[in-house]
């Protein structure tokens, strides 16, 4: 995984990794704006990677972003290593660079954004992970542009 922020032109896919669902967002590096895309709802790795392969075939991304879950103080927790492994698997399977982005508070922020947008609490589950992925990708764009 790239330790530095490469300036890559093109489409970027971002992932909010979870054990049950993976939220996916898409953005174009030239405009630096992220959009929620889909949620992959499966616990089976082969199904997950098949869905990701379809997205990669459709969007032809130049870069992949994976949210790195950590505690509020920045220390690792149970999902941290799994998200790192997921990013390495993406690189290995698809031959694309995968960068990690701190995802602290993105799920909470996604839930708040959905509530403010008037999305019913019942509908949150269906879109929360892709909105979290959108926030992860937007964080990447904002940090890149600040450098």
mmCIF file of C-alpha atoms in Angstrom:
data_model
loop_
_atom_site.group_PDB
_atom_site.id
_atom_site.type_symbol
_atom_site.label_atom_id
_atom_site.label_comp_id
_atom_site.label_asym_id
_atom_site.label_seq_id
_atom_site.Cartn_x
_atom_site.Cartn_y
_atom_site.Cartn_z
ATOM 1 C CA UNK A 1 0.000 0.000 0.000
ATOM 2 C CA UNK A 2 1.301 3.374 -0.932
ATOM 3 C CA UNK A 3 2.576 5.261 2.083
ATOM 4 C CA UNK A 4 2.522 8.593 0.282
ATOM 5 C CA UNK A 5 -0.328 10.242 -1.506
ATOM 6 C CA UNK A 6 0.239 9.702 -5.177
ATOM 7 C CA UNK A 7 -1.341 12.214 -7.467
ATOM 8 C CA UNK A 8 -3.417 9.926 -9.676
ATOM 9 C CA UNK A 9 -5.748 11.191 -12.346
ATOM 10 C CA UNK A 10 -8.953 9.295 -12.919
ATOM 11 C CA UNK A 11 -11.692 7.539 -11.058
ATOM 12 C CA UNK A 12 -11.186 6.389 -7.486
ATOM 13 C CA UNK A 13 -13.204 3.754 -5.647
ATOM 14 C CA UNK A 14 -13.353 3.857 -1.859
ATOM 15 C CA UNK A 15 -14.370 1.122 0.558
ATOM 16 C CA UNK A 16 -15.784 1.221 4.074
ATOM 17 C CA UNK A 17 -14.769 -2.291 5.123
ATOM 18 C CA UNK A 18 -16.958 -4.262 7.496
ATOM 19 C CA UNK A 19 -17.397 -7.915 8.352
ATOM 20 C CA UNK A 20 -21.022 -7.987 7.113
ATOM 21 C CA UNK A 21 -21.121 -5.120 4.614
ATOM 22 C CA UNK A 22 -18.685 -3.078 2.545
ATOM 23 C CA UNK A 23 -19.769 0.404 1.575
ATOM 24 C CA UNK A 24 -18.460 1.675 -1.753
ATOM 25 C CA UNK A 25 -18.109 5.224 -3.042
ATOM 26 C CA UNK A 26 -16.768 6.642 -6.278
ATOM 27 C CA UNK A 27 -15.122 9.918 -7.161
ATOM 28 C CA UNK A 28 -13.154 11.618 -9.893
ATOM 29 C CA UNK A 29 -9.763 12.909 -8.780
ATOM 30 C CA UNK A 30 -9.916 15.929 -11.109
ATOM 31 C CA UNK A 31 -12.927 17.415 -9.329
ATOM 32 C CA UNK A 32 -12.280 15.918 -5.897
ATOM 33 C CA UNK A 33 -15.889 15.071 -5.140
ATOM 34 C CA UNK A 34 -17.056 11.717 -3.751
ATOM 35 C CA UNK A 35 -20.447 10.055 -4.255
ATOM 36 C CA UNK A 36 -22.004 7.021 -2.541
ATOM 37 C CA UNK A 37 -22.194 4.082 -4.944
ATOM 38 C CA UNK A 38 -23.367 0.796 -3.436
ATOM 39 C CA UNK A 39 -23.192 -1.556 -0.483
ATOM 40 C CA UNK A 40 -21.840 -5.076 -0.844
ATOM 41 C CA UNK A 41 -23.831 -7.116 1.659
ATOM 42 C CA UNK A 42 -22.121 -10.470 2.035
ATOM 43 C CA UNK A 43 -19.896 -12.174 4.556
ATOM 44 C CA UNK A 44 -18.448 -14.536 1.928
ATOM 45 C CA UNK A 45 -15.113 -13.345 0.543
ATOM 46 C CA UNK A 46 -15.616 -14.768 -2.946
ATOM 47 C CA UNK A 47 -18.950 -12.966 -3.318
ATOM 48 C CA UNK A 48 -17.416 -9.752 -2.010
ATOM 49 C CA UNK A 49 -14.492 -9.894 -4.410
ATOM 50 C CA UNK A 50 -16.739 -10.836 -7.332
ATOM 51 C CA UNK A 51 -18.848 -7.735 -6.647
ATOM 52 C CA UNK A 52 -15.698 -5.605 -6.354
ATOM 53 C CA UNK A 53 -14.382 -7.059 -9.617
ATOM 54 C CA UNK A 54 -17.620 -6.017 -11.344
ATOM 55 C CA UNK A 55 -17.236 -2.478 -9.974
ATOM 56 C CA UNK A 56 -13.616 -2.310 -11.109
ATOM 57 C CA UNK A 57 -14.608 -3.544 -14.576
ATOM 58 C CA UNK A 58 -17.333 -0.897 -14.748
ATOM 59 C CA UNK A 59 -15.454 2.103 -13.317
ATOM 60 C CA UNK A 60 -11.794 1.369 -14.292
ATOM 61 C CA UNK A 61 -10.373 3.103 -11.208
ATOM 62 C CA UNK A 62 -6.843 4.487 -11.078
ATOM 63 C CA UNK A 63 -6.696 4.039 -7.295
ATOM 64 C CA UNK A 64 -8.519 2.299 -4.452
ATOM 65 C CA UNK A 65 -9.051 3.822 -1.012
ATOM 66 C CA UNK A 66 -9.806 1.730 2.070
ATOM 67 C CA UNK A 67 -11.007 3.225 5.325
ATOM 68 C CA UNK A 68 -8.755 2.318 8.243
ATOM 69 C CA UNK A 69 -10.811 1.833 11.408
ATOM 70 C CA UNK A 70 -9.075 2.888 14.619
ATOM 71 C CA UNK A 71 -10.161 3.926 18.102
ATOM 72 C CA UNK A 72 -10.847 7.612 18.766
ATOM 73 C CA UNK A 73 -7.291 7.983 20.122
ATOM 74 C CA UNK A 74 -5.828 6.487 16.935
ATOM 75 C CA UNK A 75 -4.901 3.095 18.377
ATOM 76 C CA UNK A 76 -5.666 -0.090 16.493
ATOM 77 C CA UNK A 77 -8.614 -2.339 17.302
ATOM 78 C CA UNK A 78 -9.966 -5.678 16.044
ATOM 79 C CA UNK A 79 -10.957 -4.429 12.571
ATOM 80 C CA UNK A 80 -7.763 -2.441 11.926
ATOM 81 C CA UNK A 81 -5.693 -5.461 10.871
ATOM 82 C CA UNK A 82 -8.599 -6.869 8.848
ATOM 83 C CA UNK A 83 -8.977 -3.609 6.901
ATOM 84 C CA UNK A 84 -5.215 -3.549 6.210
ATOM 85 C CA UNK A 85 -5.425 -7.135 4.965
ATOM 86 C CA UNK A 86 -8.422 -6.266 2.793
ATOM 87 C CA UNK A 87 -6.429 -3.416 1.181
ATOM 88 C CA UNK A 88 -3.531 -5.801 0.464
ATOM 89 C CA UNK A 89 -5.943 -8.337 -1.013
ATOM 90 C CA UNK A 90 -7.380 -5.659 -3.312
ATOM 91 C CA UNK A 91 -3.880 -4.770 -4.508
ATOM 92 C CA UNK A 92 -2.981 -8.418 -5.069
ATOM 93 C CA UNK A 93 -6.180 -9.412 -6.846
ATOM 94 C CA UNK A 94 -6.676 -6.363 -9.035
ATOM 95 C CA UNK A 95 -3.180 -4.925 -9.517
ATOM 96 C CA UNK A 96 -4.267 -1.489 -8.296
ATOM 97 C CA UNK A 97 -2.708 0.603 -5.542
ATOM 98 C CA UNK A 98 -4.793 0.764 -2.373
ATOM 99 C CA UNK A 99 -4.260 3.584 0.098
ATOM 100 C CA UNK A 100 -5.528 3.623 3.652
ATOM 101 C CA UNK A 101 -7.411 6.623 5.037
ATOM 102 C CA UNK A 102 -8.262 7.163 8.704
ATOM 103 C CA UNK A 103 -11.982 6.578 9.006
ATOM 104 C CA UNK A 104 -12.564 7.664 12.598
ATOM 105 C CA UNK A 105 -16.147 8.778 13.142
ATOM 106 C CA UNK A 106 -17.263 8.254 9.520
ATOM 107 C CA UNK A 107 -20.074 5.819 10.365
ATOM 108 C CA UNK A 108 -21.362 8.214 13.020
ATOM 109 C CA UNK A 109 -21.066 11.147 10.610
ATOM 110 C CA UNK A 110 -22.857 9.126 7.906
ATOM 111 C CA UNK A 111 -25.721 8.353 10.293
ATOM 112 C CA UNK A 112 -26.010 12.048 11.213
ATOM 113 C CA UNK A 113 -25.947 13.101 7.544
ATOM 114 C CA UNK A 114 -28.690 10.622 6.681
ATOM 115 C CA UNK A 115 -30.848 11.819 9.569
ATOM 116 C CA UNK A 116 -30.339 15.455 8.545
ATOM 117 C CA UNK A 117 -31.309 14.523 4.967
ATOM 118 C CA UNK A 118 -34.580 13.081 6.243
ATOM 119 C CA UNK A 119 -33.736 9.444 5.520
ATOM 120 C CA UNK A 120 -35.734 7.201 7.847
ATOM 121 C CA UNK A 121 -33.821 5.347 10.528
ATOM 122 C CA UNK A 122 -35.059 2.074 9.025
ATOM 123 C CA UNK A 123 -33.445 2.977 5.674
ATOM 124 C CA UNK A 124 -30.105 3.969 7.248
ATOM 125 C CA UNK A 125 -28.755 0.411 7.240
ATOM 126 C CA UNK A 126 -29.107 0.141 3.458
ATOM 127 C CA UNK A 127 -27.070 3.247 2.659
ATOM 128 C CA UNK A 128 -25.012 4.094 5.766
ATOM 129 C CA UNK A 129 -21.942 2.116 4.669
ATOM 130 C CA UNK A 130 -21.806 3.692 1.215
ATOM 131 C CA UNK A 131 -22.204 7.162 2.742
ATOM 132 C CA UNK A 132 -19.367 6.285 5.148
ATOM 133 C CA UNK A 133 -17.275 5.265 2.096
ATOM 134 C CA UNK A 134 -18.166 8.617 0.521
ATOM 135 C CA UNK A 135 -16.886 10.420 3.627
ATOM 136 C CA UNK A 136 -13.679 8.342 3.564
ATOM 137 C CA UNK A 137 -13.079 9.263 -0.081
ATOM 138 C CA UNK A 138 -13.918 12.911 0.537
ATOM 139 C CA UNK A 139 -11.385 12.895 3.401
ATOM 140 C CA UNK A 140 -8.792 11.545 0.962
ATOM 141 C CA UNK A 141 -9.574 14.315 -1.554
ATOM 142 C CA UNK A 142 -9.554 17.047 1.105
ATOM 143 C CA UNK A 143 -6.222 15.885 2.599
ATOM 144 C CA UNK A 144 -4.687 15.546 -0.863
ATOM 145 C CA UNK A 145 -5.783 19.041 -1.819
ATOM 146 C CA UNK A 146 -4.427 20.453 1.452
ATOM 147 C CA UNK A 147 -0.939 19.044 0.755
#
